[in-house]
PDB file of N, CA and C in Angstrom:
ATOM      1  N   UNK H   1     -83.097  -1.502  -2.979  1.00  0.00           N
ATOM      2  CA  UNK H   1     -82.822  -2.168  -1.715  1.00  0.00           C
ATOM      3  C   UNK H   1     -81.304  -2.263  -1.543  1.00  0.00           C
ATOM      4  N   UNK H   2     -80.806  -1.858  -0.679  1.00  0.00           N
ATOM      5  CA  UNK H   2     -79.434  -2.143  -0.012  1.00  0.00           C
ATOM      6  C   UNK H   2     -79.182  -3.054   0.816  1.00  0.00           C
ATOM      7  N   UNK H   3     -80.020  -3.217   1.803  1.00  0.00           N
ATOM      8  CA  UNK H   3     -79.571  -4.183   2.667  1.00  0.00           C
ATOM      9  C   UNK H   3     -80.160  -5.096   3.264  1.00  0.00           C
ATOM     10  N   UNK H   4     -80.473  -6.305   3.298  1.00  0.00           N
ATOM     11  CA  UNK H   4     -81.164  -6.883   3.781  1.00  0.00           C
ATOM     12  C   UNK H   4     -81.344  -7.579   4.890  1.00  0.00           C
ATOM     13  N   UNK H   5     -81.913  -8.142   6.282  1.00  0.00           N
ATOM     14  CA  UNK H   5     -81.923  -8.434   7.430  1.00  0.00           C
ATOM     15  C   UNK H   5     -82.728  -9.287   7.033  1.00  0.00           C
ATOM     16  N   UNK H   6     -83.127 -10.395   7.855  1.00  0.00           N
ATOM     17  CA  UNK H   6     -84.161 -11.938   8.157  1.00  0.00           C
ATOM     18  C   UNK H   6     -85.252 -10.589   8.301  1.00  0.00           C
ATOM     19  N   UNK H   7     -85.075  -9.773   9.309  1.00  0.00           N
ATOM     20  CA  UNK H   7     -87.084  -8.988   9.441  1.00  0.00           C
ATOM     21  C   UNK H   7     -86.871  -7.699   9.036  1.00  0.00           C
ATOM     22  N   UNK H   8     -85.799  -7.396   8.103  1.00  0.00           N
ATOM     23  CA  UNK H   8     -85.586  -5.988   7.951  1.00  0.00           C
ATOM     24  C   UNK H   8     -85.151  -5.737   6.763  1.00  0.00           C
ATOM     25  N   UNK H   9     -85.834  -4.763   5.679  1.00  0.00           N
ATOM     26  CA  UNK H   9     -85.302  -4.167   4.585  1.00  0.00           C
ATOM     27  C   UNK H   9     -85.347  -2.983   4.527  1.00  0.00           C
ATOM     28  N   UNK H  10     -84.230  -2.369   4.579  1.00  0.00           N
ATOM     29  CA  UNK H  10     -83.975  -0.971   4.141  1.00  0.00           C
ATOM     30  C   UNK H  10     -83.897  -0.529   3.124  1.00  0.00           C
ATOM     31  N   UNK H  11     -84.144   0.744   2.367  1.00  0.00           N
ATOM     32  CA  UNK H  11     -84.128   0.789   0.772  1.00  0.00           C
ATOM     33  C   UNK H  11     -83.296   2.663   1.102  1.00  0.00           C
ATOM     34  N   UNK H  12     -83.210   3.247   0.011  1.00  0.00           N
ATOM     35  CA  UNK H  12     -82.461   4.238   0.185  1.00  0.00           C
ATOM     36  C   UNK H  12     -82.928   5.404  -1.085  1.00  0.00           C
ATOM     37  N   UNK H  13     -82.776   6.047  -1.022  1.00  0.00           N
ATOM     38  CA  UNK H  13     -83.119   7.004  -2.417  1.00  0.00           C
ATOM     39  C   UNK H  13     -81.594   7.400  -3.213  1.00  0.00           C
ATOM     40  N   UNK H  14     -81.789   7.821  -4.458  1.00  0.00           N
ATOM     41  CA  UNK H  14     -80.480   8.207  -4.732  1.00  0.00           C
ATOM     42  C   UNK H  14     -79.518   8.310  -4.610  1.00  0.00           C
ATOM     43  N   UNK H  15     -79.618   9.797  -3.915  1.00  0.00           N
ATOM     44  CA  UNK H  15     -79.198  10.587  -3.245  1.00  0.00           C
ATOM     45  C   UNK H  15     -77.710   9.932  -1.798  1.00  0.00           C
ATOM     46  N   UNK H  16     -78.969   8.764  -0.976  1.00  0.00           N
ATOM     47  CA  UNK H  16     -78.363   8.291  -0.521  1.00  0.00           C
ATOM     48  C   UNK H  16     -77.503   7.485  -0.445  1.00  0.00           C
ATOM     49  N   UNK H  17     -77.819   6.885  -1.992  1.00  0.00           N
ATOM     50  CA  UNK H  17     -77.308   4.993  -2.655  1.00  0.00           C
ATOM     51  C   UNK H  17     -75.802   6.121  -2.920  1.00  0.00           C
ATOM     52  N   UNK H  18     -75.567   7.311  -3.576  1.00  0.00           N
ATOM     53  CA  UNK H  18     -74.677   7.866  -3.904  1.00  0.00           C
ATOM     54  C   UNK H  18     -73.646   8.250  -2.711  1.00  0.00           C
ATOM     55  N   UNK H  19     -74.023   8.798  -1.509  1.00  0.00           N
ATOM     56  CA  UNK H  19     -73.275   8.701  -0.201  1.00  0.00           C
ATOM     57  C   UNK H  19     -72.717   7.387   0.314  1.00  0.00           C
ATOM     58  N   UNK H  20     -73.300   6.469   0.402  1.00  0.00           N
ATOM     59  CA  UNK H  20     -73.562   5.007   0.541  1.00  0.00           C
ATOM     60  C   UNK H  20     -71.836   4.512  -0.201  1.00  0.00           C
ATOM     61  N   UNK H  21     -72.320   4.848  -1.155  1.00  0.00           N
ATOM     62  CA  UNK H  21     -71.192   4.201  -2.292  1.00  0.00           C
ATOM     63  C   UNK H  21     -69.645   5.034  -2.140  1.00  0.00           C
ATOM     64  N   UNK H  22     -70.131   6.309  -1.571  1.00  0.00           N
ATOM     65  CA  UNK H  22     -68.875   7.140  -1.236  1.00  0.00           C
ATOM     66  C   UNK H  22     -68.197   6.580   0.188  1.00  0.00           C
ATOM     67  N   UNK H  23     -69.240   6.496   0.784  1.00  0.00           N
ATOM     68  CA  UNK H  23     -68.398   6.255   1.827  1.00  0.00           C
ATOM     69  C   UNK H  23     -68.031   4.710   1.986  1.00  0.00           C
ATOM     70  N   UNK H  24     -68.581   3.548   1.202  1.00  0.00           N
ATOM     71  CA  UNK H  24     -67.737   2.570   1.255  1.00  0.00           C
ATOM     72  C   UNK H  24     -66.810   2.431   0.677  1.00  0.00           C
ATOM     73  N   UNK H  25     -66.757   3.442  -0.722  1.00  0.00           N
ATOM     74  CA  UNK H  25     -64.879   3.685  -1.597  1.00  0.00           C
ATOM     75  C   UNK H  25     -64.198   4.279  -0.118  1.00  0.00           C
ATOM     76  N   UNK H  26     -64.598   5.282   0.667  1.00  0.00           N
ATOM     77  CA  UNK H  26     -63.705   5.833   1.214  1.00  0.00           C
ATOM     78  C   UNK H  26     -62.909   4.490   2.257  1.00  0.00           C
ATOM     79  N   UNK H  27     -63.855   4.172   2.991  1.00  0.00           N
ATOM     80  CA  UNK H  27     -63.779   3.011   3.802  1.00  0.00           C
ATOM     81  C   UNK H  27     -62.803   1.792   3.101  1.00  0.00           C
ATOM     82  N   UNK H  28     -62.789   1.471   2.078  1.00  0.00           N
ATOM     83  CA  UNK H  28     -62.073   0.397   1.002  1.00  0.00           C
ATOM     84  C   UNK H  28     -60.755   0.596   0.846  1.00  0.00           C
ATOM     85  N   UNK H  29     -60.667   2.111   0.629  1.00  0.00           N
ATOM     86  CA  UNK H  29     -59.519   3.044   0.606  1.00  0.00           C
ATOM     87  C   UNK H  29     -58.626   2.961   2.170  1.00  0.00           C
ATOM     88  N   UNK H  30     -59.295   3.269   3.145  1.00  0.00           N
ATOM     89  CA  UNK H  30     -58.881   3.605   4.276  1.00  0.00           C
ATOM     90  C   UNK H  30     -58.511   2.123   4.552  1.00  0.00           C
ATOM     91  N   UNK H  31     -59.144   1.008   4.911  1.00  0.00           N
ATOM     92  CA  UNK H  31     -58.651  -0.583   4.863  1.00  0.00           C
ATOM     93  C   UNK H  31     -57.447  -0.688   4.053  1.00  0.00           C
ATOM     94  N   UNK H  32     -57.373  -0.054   2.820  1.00  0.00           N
ATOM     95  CA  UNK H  32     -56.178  -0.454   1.879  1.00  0.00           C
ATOM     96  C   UNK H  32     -54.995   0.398   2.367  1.00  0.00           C
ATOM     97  N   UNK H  33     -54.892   1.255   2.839  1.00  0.00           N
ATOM     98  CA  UNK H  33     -53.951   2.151   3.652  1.00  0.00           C
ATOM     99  C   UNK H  33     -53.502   1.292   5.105  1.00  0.00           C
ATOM    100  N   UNK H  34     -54.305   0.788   5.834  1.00  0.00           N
ATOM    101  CA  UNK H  34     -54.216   0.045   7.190  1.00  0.00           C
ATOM    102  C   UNK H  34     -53.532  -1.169   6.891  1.00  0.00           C
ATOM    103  N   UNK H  35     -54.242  -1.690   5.661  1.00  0.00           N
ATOM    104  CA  UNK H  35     -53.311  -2.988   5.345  1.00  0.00           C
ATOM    105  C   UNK H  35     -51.927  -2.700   5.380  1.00  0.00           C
ATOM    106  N   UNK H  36     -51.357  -2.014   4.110  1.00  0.00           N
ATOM    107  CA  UNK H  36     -50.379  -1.523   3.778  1.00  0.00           C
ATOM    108  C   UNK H  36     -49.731  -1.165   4.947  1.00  0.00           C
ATOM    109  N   UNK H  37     -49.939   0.061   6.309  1.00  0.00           N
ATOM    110  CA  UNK H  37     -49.053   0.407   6.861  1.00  0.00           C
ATOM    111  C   UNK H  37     -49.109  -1.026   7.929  1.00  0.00           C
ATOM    112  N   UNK H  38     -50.056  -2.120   8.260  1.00  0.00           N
ATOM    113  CA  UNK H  38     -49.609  -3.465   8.931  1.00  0.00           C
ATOM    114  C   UNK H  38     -48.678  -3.497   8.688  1.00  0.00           C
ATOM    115  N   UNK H  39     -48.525  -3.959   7.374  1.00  0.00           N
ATOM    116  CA  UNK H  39     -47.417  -4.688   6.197  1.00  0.00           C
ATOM    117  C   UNK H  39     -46.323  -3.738   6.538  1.00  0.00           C
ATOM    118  N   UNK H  40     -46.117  -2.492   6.797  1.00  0.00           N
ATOM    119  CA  UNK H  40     -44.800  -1.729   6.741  1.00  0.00           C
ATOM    120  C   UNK H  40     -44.428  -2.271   8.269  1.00  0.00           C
ATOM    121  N   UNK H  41     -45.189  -2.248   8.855  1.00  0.00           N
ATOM    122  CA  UNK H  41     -44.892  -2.437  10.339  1.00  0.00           C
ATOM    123  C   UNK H  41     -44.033  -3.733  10.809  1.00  0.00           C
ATOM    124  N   UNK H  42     -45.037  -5.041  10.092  1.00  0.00           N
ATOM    125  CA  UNK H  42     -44.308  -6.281  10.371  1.00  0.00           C
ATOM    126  C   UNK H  42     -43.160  -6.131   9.685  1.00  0.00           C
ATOM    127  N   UNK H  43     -43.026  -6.129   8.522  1.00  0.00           N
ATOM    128  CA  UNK H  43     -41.054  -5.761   7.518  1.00  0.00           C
ATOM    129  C   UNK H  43     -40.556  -5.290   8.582  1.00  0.00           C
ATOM    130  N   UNK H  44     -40.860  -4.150   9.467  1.00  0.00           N
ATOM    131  CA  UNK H  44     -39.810  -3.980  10.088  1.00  0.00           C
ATOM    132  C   UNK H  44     -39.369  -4.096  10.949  1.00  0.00           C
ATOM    133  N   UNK H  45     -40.495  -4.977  11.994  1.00  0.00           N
ATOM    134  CA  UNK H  45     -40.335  -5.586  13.094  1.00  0.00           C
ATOM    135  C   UNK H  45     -39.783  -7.271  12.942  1.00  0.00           C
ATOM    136  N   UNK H  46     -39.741  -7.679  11.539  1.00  0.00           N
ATOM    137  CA  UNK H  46     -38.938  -8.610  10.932  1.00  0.00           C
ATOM    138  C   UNK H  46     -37.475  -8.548  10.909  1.00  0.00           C
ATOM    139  N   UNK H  47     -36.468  -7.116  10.221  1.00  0.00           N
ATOM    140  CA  UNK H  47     -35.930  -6.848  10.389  1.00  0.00           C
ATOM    141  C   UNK H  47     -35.255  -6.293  11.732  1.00  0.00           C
ATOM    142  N   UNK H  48     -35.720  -5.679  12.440  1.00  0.00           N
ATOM    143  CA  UNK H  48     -35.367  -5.125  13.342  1.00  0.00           C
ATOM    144  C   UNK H  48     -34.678  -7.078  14.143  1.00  0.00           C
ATOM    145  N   UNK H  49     -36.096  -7.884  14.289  1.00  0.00           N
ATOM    146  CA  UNK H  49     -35.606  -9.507  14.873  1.00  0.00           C
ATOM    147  C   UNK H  49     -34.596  -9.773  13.978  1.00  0.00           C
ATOM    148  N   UNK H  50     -34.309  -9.412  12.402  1.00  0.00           N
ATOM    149  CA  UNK H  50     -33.027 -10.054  12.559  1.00  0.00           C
ATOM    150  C   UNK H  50     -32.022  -9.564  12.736  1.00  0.00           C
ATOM    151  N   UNK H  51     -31.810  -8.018  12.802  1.00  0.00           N
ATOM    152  CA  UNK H  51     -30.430  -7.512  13.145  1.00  0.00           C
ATOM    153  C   UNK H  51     -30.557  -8.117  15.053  1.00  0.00           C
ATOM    154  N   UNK H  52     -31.821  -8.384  15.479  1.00  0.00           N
ATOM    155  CA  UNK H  52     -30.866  -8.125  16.957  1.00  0.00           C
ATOM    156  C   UNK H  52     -30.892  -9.817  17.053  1.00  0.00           C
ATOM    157  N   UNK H  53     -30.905 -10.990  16.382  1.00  0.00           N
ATOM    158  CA  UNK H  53     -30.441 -12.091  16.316  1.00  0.00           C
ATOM    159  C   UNK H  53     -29.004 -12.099  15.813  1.00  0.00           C
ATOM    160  N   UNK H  54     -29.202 -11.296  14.773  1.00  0.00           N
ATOM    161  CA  UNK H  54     -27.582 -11.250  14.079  1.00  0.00           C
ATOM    162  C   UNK H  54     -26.520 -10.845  14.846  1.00  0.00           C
ATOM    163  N   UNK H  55     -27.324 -10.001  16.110  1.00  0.00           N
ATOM    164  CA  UNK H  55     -25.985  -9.086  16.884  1.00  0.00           C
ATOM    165  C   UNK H  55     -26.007 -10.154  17.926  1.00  0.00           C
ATOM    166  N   UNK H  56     -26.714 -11.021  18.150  1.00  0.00           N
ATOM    167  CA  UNK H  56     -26.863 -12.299  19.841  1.00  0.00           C
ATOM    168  C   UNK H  56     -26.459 -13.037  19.062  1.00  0.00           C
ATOM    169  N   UNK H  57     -25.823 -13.511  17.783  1.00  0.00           N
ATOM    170  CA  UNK H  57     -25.083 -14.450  17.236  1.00  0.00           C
ATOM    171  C   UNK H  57     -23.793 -14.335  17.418  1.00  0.00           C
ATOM    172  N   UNK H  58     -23.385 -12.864  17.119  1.00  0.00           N
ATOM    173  CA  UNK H  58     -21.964 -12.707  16.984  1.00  0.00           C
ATOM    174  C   UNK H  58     -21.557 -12.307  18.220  1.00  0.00           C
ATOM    175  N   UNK H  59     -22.384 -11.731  19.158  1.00  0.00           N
ATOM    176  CA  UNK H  59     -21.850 -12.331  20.484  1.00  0.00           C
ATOM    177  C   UNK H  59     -21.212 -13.094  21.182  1.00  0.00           C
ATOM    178  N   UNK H  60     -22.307 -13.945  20.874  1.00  0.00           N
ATOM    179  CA  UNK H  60     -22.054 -15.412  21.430  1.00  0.00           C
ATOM    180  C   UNK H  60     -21.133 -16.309  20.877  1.00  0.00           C
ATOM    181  N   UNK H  61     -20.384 -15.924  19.526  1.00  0.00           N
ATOM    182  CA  UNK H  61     -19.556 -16.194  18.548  1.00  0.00           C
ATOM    183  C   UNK H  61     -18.006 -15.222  19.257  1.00  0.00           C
ATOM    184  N   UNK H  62     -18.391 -14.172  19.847  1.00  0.00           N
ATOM    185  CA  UNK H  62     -17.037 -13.442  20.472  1.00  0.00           C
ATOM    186  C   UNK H  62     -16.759 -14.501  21.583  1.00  0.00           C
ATOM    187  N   UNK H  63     -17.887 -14.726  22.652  1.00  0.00           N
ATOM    188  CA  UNK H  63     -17.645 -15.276  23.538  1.00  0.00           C
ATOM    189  C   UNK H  63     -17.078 -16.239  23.719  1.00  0.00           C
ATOM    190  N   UNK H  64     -17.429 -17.110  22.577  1.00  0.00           N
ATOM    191  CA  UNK H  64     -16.879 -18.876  22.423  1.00  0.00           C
ATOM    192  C   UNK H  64     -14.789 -18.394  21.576  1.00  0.00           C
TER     193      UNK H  64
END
Protein backbone atom coordinates (compact mmCIF):
# COMPACT_ATOMS: atom_id res chain seq x y z
CA UNK A 1 0.00 0.00 0.00
CA UNK A 2 1.23 3.49 -0.82
CA UNK A 3 -1.28 5.67 -0.27
CA UNK A 4 -4.01 6.05 1.61
CA UNK A 5 -7.40 8.20 1.28
CA UNK A 6 -10.59 8.13 4.05
CA UNK A 7 -12.42 5.84 0.85
CA UNK A 8 -9.42 5.06 -1.12
CA UNK A 9 -6.44 2.65 -1.16
CA UNK A 10 -4.16 2.32 -3.78
CA UNK A 11 -1.50 -0.39 -3.77
CA UNK A 12 1.19 -0.64 -6.55
CA UNK A 13 3.35 -3.58 -7.79
CA UNK A 14 7.06 -3.45 -7.78
CA UNK A 15 7.78 -2.38 -10.58
CA UNK A 16 5.82 0.62 -9.82
CA UNK A 17 6.80 1.15 -5.91
CA UNK A 18 10.38 1.39 -7.88
CA UNK A 19 9.24 4.39 -10.34
CA UNK A 20 7.31 5.81 -7.42
CA UNK A 21 10.49 6.08 -5.39
CA UNK A 22 12.39 7.47 -8.49
CA UNK A 23 10.44 9.95 -9.14
CA UNK A 24 10.02 11.27 -5.61
CA UNK A 25 14.19 11.27 -5.27
CA UNK A 26 13.91 13.13 -8.49
CA UNK A 27 11.24 15.55 -7.20
CA UNK A 28 13.33 15.94 -3.58
CA UNK A 29 16.23 16.71 -5.75
CA UNK A 30 14.49 19.22 -7.95
CA UNK A 31 12.85 21.08 -4.52
CA UNK A 32 16.51 21.04 -3.25
CA UNK A 33 17.77 22.90 -6.39
CA UNK A 34 14.60 25.52 -6.17
CA UNK A 35 15.38 26.04 -2.63
CA UNK A 36 18.90 26.75 -3.20
CA UNK A 37 18.47 28.97 -6.35
CA UNK A 38 15.44 31.06 -3.89
CA UNK A 39 18.30 31.39 -1.53
CA UNK A 40 20.74 32.68 -4.41
CA UNK A 41 18.11 35.02 -5.46
CA UNK A 42 17.19 36.69 -2.08
CA UNK A 43 21.44 37.17 -1.22
CA UNK A 44 21.24 39.06 -3.99
CA UNK A 45 18.39 41.01 -3.97
CA UNK A 46 19.72 41.69 -0.29
CA UNK A 47 22.73 42.99 -1.60
CA UNK A 48 21.79 44.63 -4.50
CA UNK A 49 19.16 46.79 -1.34
CA UNK A 50 22.24 47.44 0.22
CA UNK A 51 24.49 48.88 -2.31
CA UNK A 52 21.53 51.06 -3.54
CA UNK A 53 20.89 52.26 0.26
CA UNK A 54 24.58 52.72 0.56
CA UNK A 55 24.60 54.88 -2.67
CA UNK A 56 21.00 57.06 -1.20
CA UNK A 57 23.17 57.47 1.91
CA UNK A 58 26.06 59.03 0.48
CA UNK A 59 24.01 61.12 -1.48
CA UNK A 60 22.22 62.53 0.80
CA UNK A 61 25.52 62.85 2.83
CA UNK A 62 26.94 64.97 -0.51
CA UNK A 63 23.92 66.97 -0.31
CA UNK A 64 23.95 68.01 3.39
Amino acid sequence: MLFTDEQETISASGEDTQELKTLIEYAEELSSLVVKEVNTLNVVSIEEHQVSSTLTDEKQNEEN
